[in-house]
Coordinates of C-alpha atoms in Angstrom, one line a residue:
Chain A
M1 CA 0.0 -0.1 -0.3
K2 CA 2.4 2.1 0.6
T3 CA 4.4 1.7 -2.7
T4 CA 0.7 2.6 -4.2
V5 CA 0.7 5.9 -2.6
S6 CA 3.8 7.2 -3.3
I7 CA 4.2 5.6 -6.7
L8 CA 1.1 8.3 -7.3
F9 CA 2.5 10.8 -5.2
L10 CA 5.3 10.9 -7.7
L11 CA 3.2 10.3 -11.2
S12 CA 1.1 13.8 -9.8
F13 CA 4.1 15.4 -10.4
S14 CA 4.5 14.4 -13.7
L15 CA 0.6 15.2 -14.3
V16 CA 0.8 19.3 -13.3
A17 CA 3.8 20.2 -13.9
K18 CA 4.6 22.1 -17.3
S19 CA 7.6 21.6 -19.1
Q20 CA 9.6 25.1 -20.0
I21 CA 13.6 23.3 -20.9
S22 CA 14.7 21.2 -23.5
L23 CA 16.4 18.0 -22.6
Q24 CA 19.9 19.1 -23.2
K25 CA 22.2 17.2 -20.8
P26 CA 25.8 16.2 -20.3
K27 CA 27.0 12.8 -21.8
N28 CA 27.6 10.8 -18.7
N29 CA 25.4 9.9 -16.3
L30 CA 26.0 8.1 -12.7
S31 CA 23.3 7.1 -10.5
L32 CA 23.2 5.3 -7.5
S33 CA 20.0 4.4 -5.5
V34 CA 18.6 2.4 -2.7
G35 CA 15.2 0.8 -2.3
Y36 CA 12.7 -1.3 -1.0
N37 CA 11.5 -4.4 -2.6
V38 CA 8.1 -5.7 -1.9
G39 CA 7.7 -8.3 -4.0
L40 CA 5.5 -12.2 -4.5
L41 CA 7.5 -15.4 -5.7
K42 CA 6.7 -18.8 -6.7
D43 CA 9.4 -21.4 -7.6
E44 CA 8.0 -24.6 -7.9
N45 CA 11.9 -26.2 -7.7
F46 CA 11.9 -24.8 -4.5
S47 CA 8.9 -25.5 -2.6
P48 CA 4.8 -25.8 -3.6
L49 CA 4.2 -22.6 -1.3
N50 CA 3.4 -18.9 -2.1
Y51 CA 6.6 -16.7 -0.8
S52 CA 6.3 -12.8 -0.4
E53 CA 10.0 -11.2 -0.8
N54 CA 10.8 -8.3 1.3
G55 CA 14.2 -6.5 2.0
L56 CA 16.3 -3.7 0.4
T57 CA 17.6 -3.2 -3.0
Y58 CA 20.9 -1.3 -4.6
S59 CA 21.4 -0.2 -7.8
I60 CA 24.4 2.1 -10.0
D61 CA 23.9 2.9 -13.5
Y62 CA 25.7 4.4 -16.3
L63 CA 24.1 6.1 -19.1
R64 CA 25.6 8.0 -21.4
L65 CA 23.4 10.1 -23.8
N66 CA 24.7 12.2 -27.5
P67 CA 22.0 13.8 -28.4
E68 CA 24.3 14.9 -32.1
K69 CA 24.0 11.3 -32.9
N70 CA 20.6 10.9 -31.3
Q71 CA 21.6 7.7 -29.1
L72 CA 21.7 6.2 -26.0
F73 CA 23.7 3.6 -24.1
K74 CA 23.0 2.7 -20.3
V75 CA 24.5 -0.3 -18.3
Q76 CA 22.4 -1.0 -15.1
V77 CA 23.6 -3.4 -12.5
D78 CA 20.9 -4.0 -9.5
F79 CA 21.4 -6.0 -6.8
M80 CA 19.2 -7.5 -3.7
S81 CA 19.5 -9.6 -1.2
N82 CA 15.9 -9.7 0.3
D83 CA 13.9 -12.3 2.6
L84 CA 11.4 -14.8 1.5
I85 CA 8.5 -15.4 3.7
T86 CA 5.4 -18.0 3.5
D87 CA 2.4 -18.2 5.6
A88 CA 3.0 -21.6 6.3
S89 CA 5.6 -21.1 8.9
S90 CA 7.7 -18.7 10.2
D91 CA 10.5 -21.4 10.2
F92 CA 10.6 -21.2 6.4
I93 CA 11.9 -18.0 6.0
S94 CA 14.8 -18.2 3.6
K95 CA 16.9 -15.5 1.4
L96 CA 16.7 -14.6 -1.6
I97 CA 19.6 -13.0 -3.6
S98 CA 18.9 -11.5 -6.8
G99 CA 21.1 -9.7 -9.4
N100 CA 20.6 -8.0 -12.2
L101 CA 23.0 -6.6 -15.2
S102 CA 21.5 -4.8 -18.6
F103 CA 23.0 -3.1 -21.5
D104 CA 21.0 -1.0 -24.3
Y105 CA 21.2 0.7 -26.9
Q106 CA 18.4 2.8 -28.3
R107 CA 18.4 5.8 -31.0
K108 CA 15.6 8.2 -30.4
L109 CA 12.9 8.3 -32.3
T110 CA 11.4 11.7 -31.6
N111 CA 13.0 15.0 -33.7
S112 CA 12.3 17.3 -31.1
K113 CA 14.7 18.9 -29.0
E114 CA 11.8 19.5 -26.1
N115 CA 9.4 18.1 -23.8
F116 CA 9.0 14.8 -24.8
N117 CA 11.9 12.3 -25.9
L118 CA 11.9 8.8 -27.0
Y119 CA 14.7 6.3 -27.0
L120 CA 14.2 2.7 -28.9
G121 CA 16.5 0.0 -29.0
G122 CA 17.3 -3.0 -27.3
G123 CA 20.0 -4.6 -25.4
Y124 CA 21.3 -7.9 -23.2
Q125 CA 20.2 -8.6 -19.7
S126 CA 20.4 -10.8 -17.3
N127 CA 18.6 -12.0 -14.2
I128 CA 19.6 -14.2 -11.4
N129 CA 17.5 -15.1 -8.7
Y130 CA 19.1 -17.8 -5.9
I131 CA 17.0 -19.2 -3.5
N132 CA 18.9 -20.2 -0.1
Y133 CA 16.9 -22.1 3.4
N134 CA 18.9 -22.7 6.3
D135 CA 22.3 -23.0 5.2
Q136 CA 20.8 -24.6 1.4
D137 CA 18.9 -27.1 3.3
A138 CA 16.8 -26.4 0.5
F139 CA 18.5 -23.9 -2.5
S140 CA 16.7 -22.9 -6.0
Y141 CA 17.8 -20.8 -8.8
F142 CA 16.6 -19.2 -11.5
M143 CA 18.4 -16.9 -14.4
S144 CA 17.6 -15.6 -17.6
H145 CA 20.0 -14.3 -19.7
G146 CA 19.4 -12.7 -23.1
L147 CA 18.3 -10.4 -25.9
N148 CA 15.3 -8.1 -25.3
L149 CA 13.7 -4.6 -26.7
S150 CA 13.7 -1.3 -24.5
A151 CA 12.5 2.1 -25.0
T152 CA 13.2 5.0 -22.5
A153 CA 11.1 8.2 -22.6
F154 CA 12.0 11.3 -21.1
L155 CA 9.8 14.2 -20.3
N156 CA 10.5 17.3 -19.2
I157 CA 7.7 18.4 -16.3
S158 CA 9.6 21.4 -15.2
E159 CA 12.9 23.9 -15.1
K160 CA 14.1 21.6 -12.7
S161 CA 12.4 18.2 -12.9
H162 CA 12.0 15.4 -15.5
F163 CA 10.2 12.8 -15.4
E164 CA 12.2 9.2 -17.5
S165 CA 10.3 5.5 -17.7
T166 CA 12.2 2.2 -19.2
I167 CA 10.7 -0.6 -20.4
H168 CA 12.1 -3.7 -20.9
I169 CA 10.7 -7.0 -22.8
P170 CA 12.8 -10.0 -23.2
L171 CA 12.6 -11.7 -26.9
F172 CA 15.4 -14.2 -26.9
E173 CA 16.5 -15.9 -23.6
M174 CA 18.0 -18.6 -22.2
V175 CA 16.7 -19.6 -19.1
V176 CA 18.5 -21.5 -16.3
Q177 CA 16.7 -23.4 -13.6
P178 CA 17.9 -26.7 -11.5
P179 CA 17.0 -30.1 -12.6
Y180 CA 13.8 -31.8 -13.1
A181 CA 15.1 -33.5 -9.5
G182 CA 16.2 -30.8 -8.5
N183 CA 19.8 -31.5 -8.0
D184 CA 21.6 -33.8 -10.1
E185 CA 25.6 -34.9 -11.0
I186 CA 26.3 -32.4 -12.8
L187 CA 25.2 -29.1 -10.5
E188 CA 27.2 -31.2 -8.0
E189 CA 29.9 -31.6 -10.2
N190 CA 29.6 -27.9 -11.1
Q191 CA 29.1 -26.5 -7.7
E192 CA 32.3 -24.4 -7.6
K193 CA 32.3 -23.5 -11.7
P194 CA 29.3 -20.9 -11.8
F195 CA 30.1 -19.9 -14.9
S196 CA 28.8 -23.2 -16.1
L197 CA 26.3 -23.6 -13.7
I198 CA 24.6 -20.1 -14.9
T199 CA 24.9 -20.8 -18.5
N200 CA 23.8 -24.2 -18.5
G201 CA 19.9 -23.6 -19.5
E202 CA 17.5 -23.9 -22.3
F203 CA 16.2 -21.8 -25.0
T204 CA 13.0 -20.1 -24.5
S205 CA 10.0 -18.9 -27.1
L206 CA 7.6 -16.4 -25.3
N207 CA 5.3 -19.1 -24.2
T208 CA 7.4 -20.5 -21.7
Y209 CA 9.4 -17.3 -20.7
F210 CA 7.6 -14.0 -20.4
A211 CA 8.9 -10.7 -18.6
L212 CA 8.5 -7.2 -18.5
F213 CA 11.0 -4.8 -16.6
W214 CA 9.3 -1.2 -16.3
T215 CA 11.1 1.7 -14.5
A216 CA 9.8 5.6 -13.8
S217 CA 11.4 7.9 -12.1
W218 CA 10.9 11.3 -11.0
V219 CA 14.5 13.7 -11.9
H220 CA 15.1 17.0 -9.6
H221 CA 17.9 18.9 -11.0
V222 CA 19.5 19.9 -8.2
S223 CA 22.8 21.7 -10.1
D224 CA 24.6 21.0 -13.4
K225 CA 26.2 18.5 -12.1
I226 CA 23.9 16.9 -9.5
Q227 CA 20.2 15.3 -9.6
L228 CA 17.9 13.6 -7.3
R229 CA 16.0 10.4 -8.2
A230 CA 13.0 8.8 -7.2
E231 CA 12.0 5.7 -9.0
Y232 CA 9.5 2.8 -8.9
K233 CA 10.6 -1.1 -10.5
F234 CA 8.4 -3.2 -11.8
Q235 CA 9.3 -6.5 -12.7
Y236 CA 7.6 -9.4 -13.4
Q237 CA 9.2 -12.7 -14.7
K238 CA 7.1 -16.0 -15.4
A239 CA 8.6 -19.1 -16.6
S240 CA 6.9 -22.9 -17.5
T241 CA 10.0 -24.7 -18.4
T242 CA 11.6 -27.1 -16.0
H243 CA 9.7 -26.1 -13.0
L244 CA 6.6 -23.1 -12.7
F245 CA 8.5 -20.0 -11.8
I246 CA 6.7 -16.7 -10.7
Q247 CA 8.3 -13.6 -9.5
N248 CA 7.0 -9.9 -9.0
Q249 CA 8.8 -7.0 -7.6
N250 CA 7.5 -3.7 -6.9
Q251 CA 10.5 -1.3 -5.6
L252 CA 10.6 2.0 -4.5
C253 CA 13.8 3.9 -4.6
A254 CA 15.6 6.7 -4.4
G255 CA 19.0 8.3 -5.4
A256 CA 21.0 10.6 -6.7
T257 CA 23.0 11.2 -10.5
Y258 CA 26.4 12.4 -11.2
M259 CA 26.5 14.6 -14.2
F260 CA 29.8 14.4 -16.5
Chain S
M1 CA -1.3 11.3 -18.5
K2 CA -4.7 10.8 -16.6
H3 CA -5.1 7.5 -18.5
T4 CA -1.0 6.0 -17.7
L5 CA -1.8 6.8 -13.9
I6 CA -5.2 4.9 -14.1
L7 CA -3.0 2.2 -16.5
L8 CA -0.5 2.2 -13.2
T9 CA -3.1 2.5 -10.5
I10 CA -4.2 -1.1 -11.9
V11 CA -0.7 -2.4 -12.3
F12 CA -0.2 -1.6 -8.5
L13 CA -3.4 -2.9 -7.2
F14 CA -3.0 -6.3 -9.7
S15 CA 0.7 -6.6 -8.9
S16 CA -0.6 -6.9 -4.6
C17 CA -2.8 -9.1 -4.9
E18 CA -1.1 -12.5 -4.5
K19 CA -3.7 -14.9 -5.8
A20 CA -3.8 -12.9 -9.2
I21 CA -0.5 -13.3 -9.6
L22 CA 0.9 -16.9 -8.3
G23 CA -2.5 -18.3 -8.0
P24 CA -3.7 -19.5 -4.4
D25 CA -1.5 -20.6 -2.0
E26 CA -1.9 -24.3 -1.3
E27 CA -4.3 -25.1 1.6
N28 CA -3.0 -26.1 5.0
T29 CA -5.7 -29.2 6.0
P30 CA -4.4 -32.6 6.2
T31 CA -6.3 -33.9 3.1
N32 CA -3.8 -31.1 0.8
N33 CA -1.0 -31.9 2.7
F34 CA -0.7 -35.6 2.1
D35 CA -1.5 -35.1 -1.4
L36 CA 1.1 -32.6 -1.7
L37 CA 3.8 -35.2 -0.1
W38 CA 2.1 -38.4 -1.9
K39 CA 2.5 -36.3 -5.4
D40 CA 6.1 -35.1 -4.6
F41 CA 7.4 -38.6 -3.6
D42 CA 5.3 -39.8 -7.0
K43 CA 7.6 -37.5 -9.6
R44 CA 10.7 -37.1 -8.0
Y45 CA 11.4 -40.6 -5.5
A46 CA 13.8 -42.5 -7.8
L47 CA 13.8 -45.6 -5.6
F48 CA 10.2 -47.0 -6.5
E49 CA 11.2 -49.2 -8.9
V50 CA 14.4 -50.6 -6.9
K51 CA 12.4 -51.0 -4.3
Q52 CA 9.4 -52.8 -5.3
I53 CA 7.2 -50.2 -3.9
D54 CA 3.3 -50.1 -5.0
W55 CA 3.6 -46.1 -4.5
Y56 CA -0.5 -46.0 -5.7
G57 CA -1.2 -48.6 -3.2
L58 CA 0.1 -47.2 -0.4
K59 CA -1.9 -44.2 -1.5
T60 CA -5.2 -45.7 -1.5
R61 CA -4.3 -47.3 2.2
Y62 CA -3.3 -44.3 3.7
R63 CA -5.6 -41.0 2.0
S64 CA -8.3 -43.0 3.0
Q65 CA -7.4 -42.7 7.0
I66 CA -7.1 -39.2 6.7
D67 CA -10.1 -36.5 6.1
N68 CA -9.3 -32.7 7.4
N69 CA -10.8 -33.9 10.9
T70 CA -7.4 -35.7 11.3
S71 CA -5.3 -34.1 14.2
E72 CA -2.0 -33.1 14.0
S73 CA -0.7 -36.3 16.0
E74 CA -2.4 -38.5 13.7
L75 CA -1.4 -37.7 10.3
W76 CA 2.6 -38.1 11.8
D77 CA 1.9 -41.2 12.5
I78 CA 0.2 -42.0 9.1
F79 CA 2.7 -40.5 7.0
T80 CA 5.6 -41.8 9.0
E81 CA 3.6 -45.1 8.8
M82 CA 3.8 -44.9 4.6
L83 CA 6.9 -43.9 4.5
E84 CA 8.3 -46.5 6.5
H85 CA 7.3 -48.9 3.8
L86 CA 10.2 -46.8 1.9
K87 CA 13.1 -48.1 4.0
D88 CA 15.5 -45.6 2.9
G89 CA 17.4 -43.2 5.4
H90 CA 17.5 -40.4 3.1
V91 CA 13.6 -40.4 3.4
S92 CA 12.9 -38.3 6.6
L93 CA 10.2 -35.9 7.6
K94 CA 10.5 -32.8 10.4
S95 CA 8.4 -31.0 12.7
D96 CA 8.6 -28.5 15.3
N97 CA 8.9 -31.5 17.5
D98 CA 9.5 -34.4 15.8
Y99 CA 11.7 -36.1 13.8
F100 CA 11.4 -39.4 11.2
E101 CA 13.7 -41.0 9.5
S102 CA 12.5 -44.4 7.2
G103 CA 13.9 -47.8 8.1
D104 CA 16.1 -47.0 11.2
S105 CA 15.6 -50.0 13.4
L106 CA 19.0 -51.7 11.7
I107 CA 20.9 -48.3 13.0
K108 CA 19.0 -48.1 17.0
V109 CA 20.4 -51.7 17.1
A110 CA 23.7 -51.2 15.5
Q111 CA 24.5 -47.7 17.3
N112 CA 24.8 -50.2 20.9
E113 CA 27.1 -52.4 18.8
F114 CA 30.2 -50.3 18.9
D115 CA 31.4 -48.1 21.4
L116 CA 34.3 -45.7 20.4
D117 CA 35.2 -45.0 24.3
L118 CA 36.0 -48.6 24.7
V119 CA 38.5 -48.9 21.7
E120 CA 40.1 -45.9 23.4
S121 CA 40.4 -47.4 26.9
T122 CA 41.0 -50.8 25.7
Y123 CA 42.7 -51.1 22.3
L124 CA 44.9 -47.8 22.1
D125 CA 48.1 -46.0 23.1
Y126 CA 46.6 -42.8 22.1
H127 CA 43.5 -41.0 20.2
T128 CA 43.4 -38.0 19.3
Q129 CA 40.2 -35.6 18.1
T130 CA 40.7 -33.8 15.3
N131 CA 38.8 -30.1 15.0
D132 CA 37.1 -32.0 12.1
L133 CA 34.3 -33.2 15.0
G134 CA 34.1 -36.6 13.2
L135 CA 37.6 -37.5 12.8
S136 CA 40.0 -38.8 14.8
Y137 CA 43.0 -41.0 15.4
G138 CA 45.6 -43.2 17.3
K139 CA 47.3 -46.3 17.7
V140 CA 47.0 -49.3 18.5
K141 CA 48.3 -50.6 21.9
D142 CA 51.7 -52.6 21.1
K143 CA 51.1 -52.5 17.9
D144 CA 52.6 -51.0 14.9
I145 CA 49.2 -49.9 13.4
G146 CA 47.5 -46.9 13.1
Y147 CA 43.7 -46.0 13.8
I148 CA 41.3 -43.8 12.2
H149 CA 37.4 -43.0 13.3
F150 CA 35.2 -41.4 11.0
E151 CA 32.2 -40.4 13.0
N152 CA 30.6 -38.8 9.7
V153 CA 32.1 -37.7 6.6
E154 CA 31.8 -34.2 6.2
G155 CA 35.5 -32.8 6.8
D156 CA 35.4 -29.1 6.1
N157 CA 39.3 -29.3 6.3
D158 CA 41.2 -31.4 3.5
K159 CA 44.4 -30.3 5.5
I160 CA 42.9 -31.9 8.6
F161 CA 42.9 -35.4 7.5
E162 CA 46.2 -34.9 5.6
D163 CA 47.6 -34.2 8.7
V164 CA 46.1 -37.6 10.2
M165 CA 47.4 -39.7 7.6
A166 CA 50.9 -38.1 8.2
S167 CA 50.6 -39.0 11.5
L168 CA 50.1 -42.7 10.8
K169 CA 51.7 -43.1 7.5
N170 CA 54.9 -44.7 9.0
H171 CA 53.1 -47.4 10.6
A172 CA 52.4 -50.9 9.2
A173 CA 49.0 -51.1 8.8
I174 CA 46.0 -49.0 9.6
I175 CA 42.4 -49.8 10.7
V176 CA 39.9 -47.6 9.2
D177 CA 36.7 -47.5 11.3
L178 CA 33.6 -46.5 10.4
R179 CA 30.8 -47.6 12.7
N180 CA 28.2 -45.6 13.9
N181 CA 29.4 -43.2 10.6
S182 CA 26.2 -40.8 9.5
G183 CA 27.2 -40.5 6.3
G184 CA 28.0 -36.6 4.4
D185 CA 29.3 -35.7 1.6
D186 CA 30.3 -38.1 -1.6
E187 CA 33.0 -35.7 -2.4
Y188 CA 34.9 -35.9 1.0
A189 CA 34.2 -39.8 0.5
H190 CA 36.1 -39.8 -2.8
K191 CA 38.9 -37.5 -1.3
I192 CA 39.8 -39.5 1.8
A193 CA 39.9 -42.7 -0.6
G194 CA 42.2 -41.0 -2.9
A195 CA 44.9 -41.5 0.0
F196 CA 44.6 -45.2 -0.6
A197 CA 44.3 -45.6 -3.9
D198 CA 46.1 -48.1 -5.3
G199 CA 45.0 -46.4 -9.3
E200 CA 41.6 -45.8 -11.1
H201 CA 38.5 -48.7 -10.6
F202 CA 35.1 -48.5 -11.7
I203 CA 33.5 -48.3 -8.6
Y204 CA 29.2 -47.6 -9.8
S205 CA 27.2 -45.7 -11.6
V206 CA 24.6 -43.1 -10.7
Q207 CA 21.3 -41.9 -12.2
T208 CA 19.4 -39.2 -11.2
R209 CA 15.2 -39.2 -11.8
N210 CA 14.3 -36.9 -14.5
G211 CA 10.9 -37.5 -15.1
E212 CA 7.1 -38.1 -13.9
N213 CA 7.8 -41.8 -14.7
Y214 CA 9.2 -43.9 -12.1
G215 CA 11.9 -45.7 -14.8
D216 CA 12.8 -41.8 -15.9
F217 CA 16.6 -41.1 -15.3
D218 CA 19.1 -39.4 -17.0
S219 CA 22.2 -41.2 -18.6
K220 CA 24.8 -43.0 -15.9
K221 CA 27.6 -41.0 -14.8
L222 CA 30.5 -43.2 -14.0
W223 CA 32.9 -43.2 -10.8
Y224 CA 36.0 -44.1 -10.6
T225 CA 38.6 -44.6 -7.3
K226 CA 41.4 -41.9 -8.2
P227 CA 44.6 -41.3 -6.3
V228 CA 44.5 -37.7 -4.4
G229 CA 48.1 -36.1 -3.1
N230 CA 51.4 -36.8 -3.5
Q231 CA 51.6 -40.2 -1.4
Q232 CA 49.4 -43.0 -1.0
Y233 CA 49.0 -45.4 1.9
L234 CA 49.3 -49.1 0.3
K235 CA 50.3 -50.9 2.9
P236 CA 47.4 -53.1 4.7
V237 CA 44.1 -51.6 5.9
V238 CA 41.4 -52.7 6.8
L239 CA 37.8 -51.4 7.0
I240 CA 35.5 -51.7 9.4
T241 CA 31.8 -51.0 8.8
S242 CA 28.5 -52.8 10.4
R243 CA 24.5 -51.7 10.0
Y244 CA 25.2 -48.0 10.9
T245 CA 27.6 -47.2 8.4
V246 CA 25.2 -45.3 6.4
S247 CA 25.1 -43.1 3.1
G248 CA 28.0 -41.1 2.8
A249 CA 30.4 -43.9 4.6
E250 CA 29.1 -46.3 2.3
I251 CA 30.3 -44.4 -0.3
L252 CA 33.7 -44.3 1.0
T253 CA 32.9 -47.7 1.8
L254 CA 32.3 -48.4 -2.1
N255 CA 35.6 -46.7 -2.6
M256 CA 37.7 -48.8 -0.5
R257 CA 37.0 -52.2 -1.0
V258 CA 38.3 -52.4 -4.5
F259 CA 41.8 -51.5 -3.5
G260 CA 43.7 -54.4 -3.2
H261 CA 45.4 -53.8 0.3
I262 CA 41.9 -53.2 2.0
T263 CA 40.3 -55.7 2.9
H264 CA 36.8 -54.5 4.6
L265 CA 35.4 -56.7 7.8
G266 CA 32.5 -56.3 9.7
D267 CA 28.7 -55.8 9.3
T268 CA 27.2 -55.1 5.9
T269 CA 26.3 -51.6 5.9
K270 CA 22.8 -49.7 5.6
G271 CA 22.3 -49.4 2.1
D272 CA 21.3 -46.1 1.9
H273 CA 23.1 -44.9 -1.4
S274 CA 21.7 -41.9 -2.9
D275 CA 22.0 -38.7 -2.2
K276 CA 19.2 -36.6 -0.1
S277 CA 17.2 -34.3 -1.6
S278 CA 16.8 -30.5 -0.5
D279 CA 14.1 -30.0 2.2
R280 CA 10.8 -30.4 0.7
F281 CA 8.1 -28.0 2.3
L282 CA 4.6 -28.8 3.2
A283 CA 1.6 -25.9 4.1
N284 CA 1.2 -27.0 7.8
G285 CA 5.3 -26.7 8.5
W286 CA 6.7 -29.6 8.0
T287 CA 9.2 -30.3 6.5
Y288 CA 11.2 -33.9 4.6
T289 CA 13.5 -35.3 2.0
Y290 CA 13.9 -38.0 -0.1
S291 CA 16.4 -39.9 -2.3
F292 CA 16.7 -38.8 -6.0
Q293 CA 18.7 -40.9 -7.3
K294 CA 20.3 -44.6 -8.5
Y295 CA 23.4 -45.5 -7.4
L296 CA 24.1 -49.0 -9.8
M297 CA 26.8 -51.2 -8.9
P298 CA 29.4 -52.5 -11.9
N299 CA 27.5 -55.6 -12.1
G300 CA 24.3 -53.2 -12.6
E301 CA 22.8 -54.5 -9.2
S302 CA 21.5 -51.7 -7.0
L303 CA 22.4 -52.5 -3.2
E304 CA 19.8 -49.9 -2.0
G305 CA 18.5 -51.0 0.9
I306 CA 20.7 -53.7 1.2
G307 CA 24.2 -52.4 1.9
I308 CA 27.1 -53.7 1.2
A309 CA 28.3 -56.8 2.5
P310 CA 32.2 -57.6 3.9
E311 CA 34.5 -59.7 2.9
V312 CA 35.3 -61.0 6.2
Y313 CA 31.8 -60.8 8.9
I314 CA 31.6 -59.9 12.0
R315 CA 29.9 -58.4 14.4
N316 CA 29.4 -57.2 17.9
S317 CA 26.3 -57.5 20.3
S318 CA 25.5 -54.6 22.5
A319 CA 26.7 -57.7 25.2
D320 CA 30.1 -57.8 23.8
I321 CA 30.3 -54.0 24.5
E322 CA 28.7 -53.9 27.9
A323 CA 31.3 -56.8 28.7
G324 CA 34.3 -54.4 27.5
N325 CA 35.1 -56.5 24.1
D326 CA 35.1 -55.5 20.8
L327 CA 35.2 -58.1 18.4
M328 CA 35.4 -56.5 15.3
F329 CA 38.4 -54.3 16.3
E330 CA 39.9 -57.5 17.7
E331 CA 39.2 -59.5 14.8
A332 CA 40.4 -56.8 12.2
L333 CA 44.2 -57.3 14.5
T334 CA 43.6 -60.9 14.3
Y335 CA 43.1 -60.7 10.6
L336 CA 46.3 -58.3 10.3
Y337 CA 48.5 -60.5 12.3
E338 CA 47.5 -64.3 10.3
T339 CA 47.5 -62.3 6.9
Y340 CA 50.8 -59.9 7.5
K341 CA 51.9 -60.8 10.9
I342 CA 51.7 -57.0 11.8

């Protein structure tokens, strides 16, 4: 509920503000943000039960805008370590560790240098989730690596602030999950070879894996070099490959951007 | 923009609704908990065919005893009675107050047929406990024979075992005692055996269940012994086992008994070879585990539920132990003397 109120508050800014400036930005933006995740998870390899996710999330991203060539390049790294909680028992509290790495290249579709700019392109994204109960008495993981369609929109809402929104839709993905039995000789043999494990997956179609990653940011311009950010991130993944996996995350984050 | 706001509000409301996203959670009722457990075993347990278990027959027999008025303790009794048919030490059930392991009656008997304190006080000059809690070693009184006891096979630090072997390597023989050993890590078992390896031998194959049919398994992974470390101990060794030599300790036994200089003495091991699954969860807060693999010997035979028979059979009774006599240990000494004059 808190997240809902907060994001509506943020969005209200974008509704009432009138844009006055064009989006002429410095080329490089380095952002750091910290937030709180409230999510839901079901991983049938791990458990038949429904779980909720709660905990802090951290993000760092680098954005390079090239107004002359109408290009955008972005690298983003997210990390979180959350508790997984189920109604069945307080003893079942588990740990969810997630990481996300994405590279995006997009080109500007709009010609104007005024209020609204839209970029469209694609990129690569790796999303990793590892679940651990009671020092690996039970464990599971879900990873997706692949190419996605991405778009970013910038909307100036005042001289001192603008609104950003980014969306990623994975298209060609390799999904990595534990084997049918949850474990096997290959997994045990490669426990100390993480690269082998995180790439031991199968390619999927949209029928067996669907995901959506959406970020909405309100950005306040403190100075020519510094911006403050308030963000809402929505993530949804559903895979029905080896095991059913569904995850939904809602994150509210605050951060700062250094421009150079 | 109003439309965007409405859309976002809908997204938020949607995302806060667990049922809409994940589907309904599992009901915590006795019947549903039974169904969860039974179906999970049905889909993943690896040894129905090897152990010739009529799992559907057991469902018919026990499901009918449950309704939604069944109490927790009644449900516990029904679950454990059903799982006891599997006679598999890797099948367990755990509640807040109770723990059950299938087929542990042999262990309960065997654990009273060995006493490490008796071995220490009666047969050893010294006995040192290492920093690996399950590993201790010593020297036999008046004999040039070293002694190693493993309480489990879960060493965290390879160096500790290497130091033990360095301490004992000059003895004319070593007794490796795996009695009252609860098992552990197969990888560690391979490492220990590697210190005694006289070469590469095919010891067993492993297959993991990978489908809904009881006969669905992945391809065989073949396991071979292999020397580990710079130097192997190739002088006479007697390996002692009992019915309380379980799981990882049986993997160690399978490794060791193929070496020409090692004699396997004692009682048949427990017969729990498969790795144990991760903890599985029930809606009433209980957890359980099971076997998800099939181990086959080089001749294609499975020893699950049967155990590994020794070359020289001897077994203590609890009365022997109470009287201060470890007949199995004494037989090991006799064997080393009669065969090697050690």
